[in-house]
mmCIF file of C-alpha atoms in Angstrom:
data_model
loop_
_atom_site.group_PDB
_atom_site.id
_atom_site.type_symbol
_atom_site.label_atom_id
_atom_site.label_comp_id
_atom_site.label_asym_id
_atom_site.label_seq_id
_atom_site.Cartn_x
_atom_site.Cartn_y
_atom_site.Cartn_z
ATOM 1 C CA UNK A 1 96.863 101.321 91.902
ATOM 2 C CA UNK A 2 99.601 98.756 91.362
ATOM 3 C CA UNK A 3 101.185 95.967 93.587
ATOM 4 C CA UNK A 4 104.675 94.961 93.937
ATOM 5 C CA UNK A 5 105.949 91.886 95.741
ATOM 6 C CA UNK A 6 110.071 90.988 95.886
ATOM 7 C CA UNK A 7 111.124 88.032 97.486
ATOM 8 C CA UNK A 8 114.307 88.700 100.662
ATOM 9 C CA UNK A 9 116.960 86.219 100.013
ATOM 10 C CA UNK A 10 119.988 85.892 102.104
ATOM 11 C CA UNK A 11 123.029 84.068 100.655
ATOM 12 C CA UNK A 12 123.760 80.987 103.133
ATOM 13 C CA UNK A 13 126.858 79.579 101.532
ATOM 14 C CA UNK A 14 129.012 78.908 98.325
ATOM 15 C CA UNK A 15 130.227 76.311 97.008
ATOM 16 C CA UNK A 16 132.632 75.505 93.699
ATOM 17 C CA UNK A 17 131.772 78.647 92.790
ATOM 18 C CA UNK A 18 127.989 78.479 92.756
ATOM 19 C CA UNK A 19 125.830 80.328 95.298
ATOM 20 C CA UNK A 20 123.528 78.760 97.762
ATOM 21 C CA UNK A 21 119.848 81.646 98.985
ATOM 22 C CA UNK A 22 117.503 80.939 101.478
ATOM 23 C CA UNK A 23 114.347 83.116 101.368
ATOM 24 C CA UNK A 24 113.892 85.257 104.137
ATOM 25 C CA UNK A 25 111.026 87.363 103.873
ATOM 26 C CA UNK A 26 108.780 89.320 101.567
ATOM 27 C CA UNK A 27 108.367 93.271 100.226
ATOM 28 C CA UNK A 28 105.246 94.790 99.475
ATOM 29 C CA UNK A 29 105.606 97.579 97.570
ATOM 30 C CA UNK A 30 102.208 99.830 97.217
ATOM 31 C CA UNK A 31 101.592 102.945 94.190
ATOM 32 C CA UNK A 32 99.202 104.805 93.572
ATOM 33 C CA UNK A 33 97.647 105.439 89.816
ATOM 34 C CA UNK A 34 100.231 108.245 89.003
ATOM 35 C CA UNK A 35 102.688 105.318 89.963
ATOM 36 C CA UNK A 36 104.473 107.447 93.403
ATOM 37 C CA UNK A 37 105.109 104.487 96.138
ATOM 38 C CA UNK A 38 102.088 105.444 98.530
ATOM 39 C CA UNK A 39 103.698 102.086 101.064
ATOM 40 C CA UNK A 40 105.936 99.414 101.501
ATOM 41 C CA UNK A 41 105.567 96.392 104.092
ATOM 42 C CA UNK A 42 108.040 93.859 105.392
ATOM 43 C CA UNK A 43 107.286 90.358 106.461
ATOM 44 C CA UNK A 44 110.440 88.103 107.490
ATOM 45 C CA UNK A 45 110.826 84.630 108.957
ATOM 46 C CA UNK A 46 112.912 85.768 111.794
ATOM 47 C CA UNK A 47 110.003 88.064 112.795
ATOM 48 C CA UNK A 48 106.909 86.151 112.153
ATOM 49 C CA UNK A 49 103.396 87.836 112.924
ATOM 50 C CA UNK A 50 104.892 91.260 112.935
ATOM 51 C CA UNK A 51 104.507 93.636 109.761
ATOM 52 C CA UNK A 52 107.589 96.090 109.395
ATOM 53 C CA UNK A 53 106.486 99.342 107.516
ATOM 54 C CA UNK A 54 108.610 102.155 105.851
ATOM 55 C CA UNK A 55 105.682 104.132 104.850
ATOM 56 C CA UNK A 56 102.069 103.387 107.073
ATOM 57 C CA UNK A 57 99.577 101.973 105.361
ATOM 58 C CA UNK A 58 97.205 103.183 103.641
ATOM 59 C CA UNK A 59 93.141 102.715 103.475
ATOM 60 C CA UNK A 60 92.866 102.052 100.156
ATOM 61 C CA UNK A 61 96.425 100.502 99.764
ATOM 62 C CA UNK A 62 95.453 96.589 97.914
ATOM 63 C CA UNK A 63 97.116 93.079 100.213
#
């Protein structure tokens, strides 16, 4: 079973033509052995304490 993290960044400005992120949050992305996306979970700032899912978790999903 493999584990995926992806940082959330949010562009909070420009300026002479460079951008400016802030991180935001973080994606957990959970597989199983054949590789198929078993879960995901969402942590952000703006919603601290509170897991967002798009697919429950699983049992034996990893943290």
């Amino acid at each position: 079973m493999a584990n995926e993290s992806m940082k959330l960044r949010v562009k909070t400005g420009e300026k002479d033509g460079k951008n400016f992120w802030d991180s935001c949050g973080v994606l957990f992305i959970n597989r199983n052995a054949a590789g198929e996306i078993t879960s995901i979970q969402v942590r952000h700032n703006m919603f601290p304490g509170v897991d967002m899912v798009a697919f429950p978790k699983r049992d034996d999903d990893q943290e």
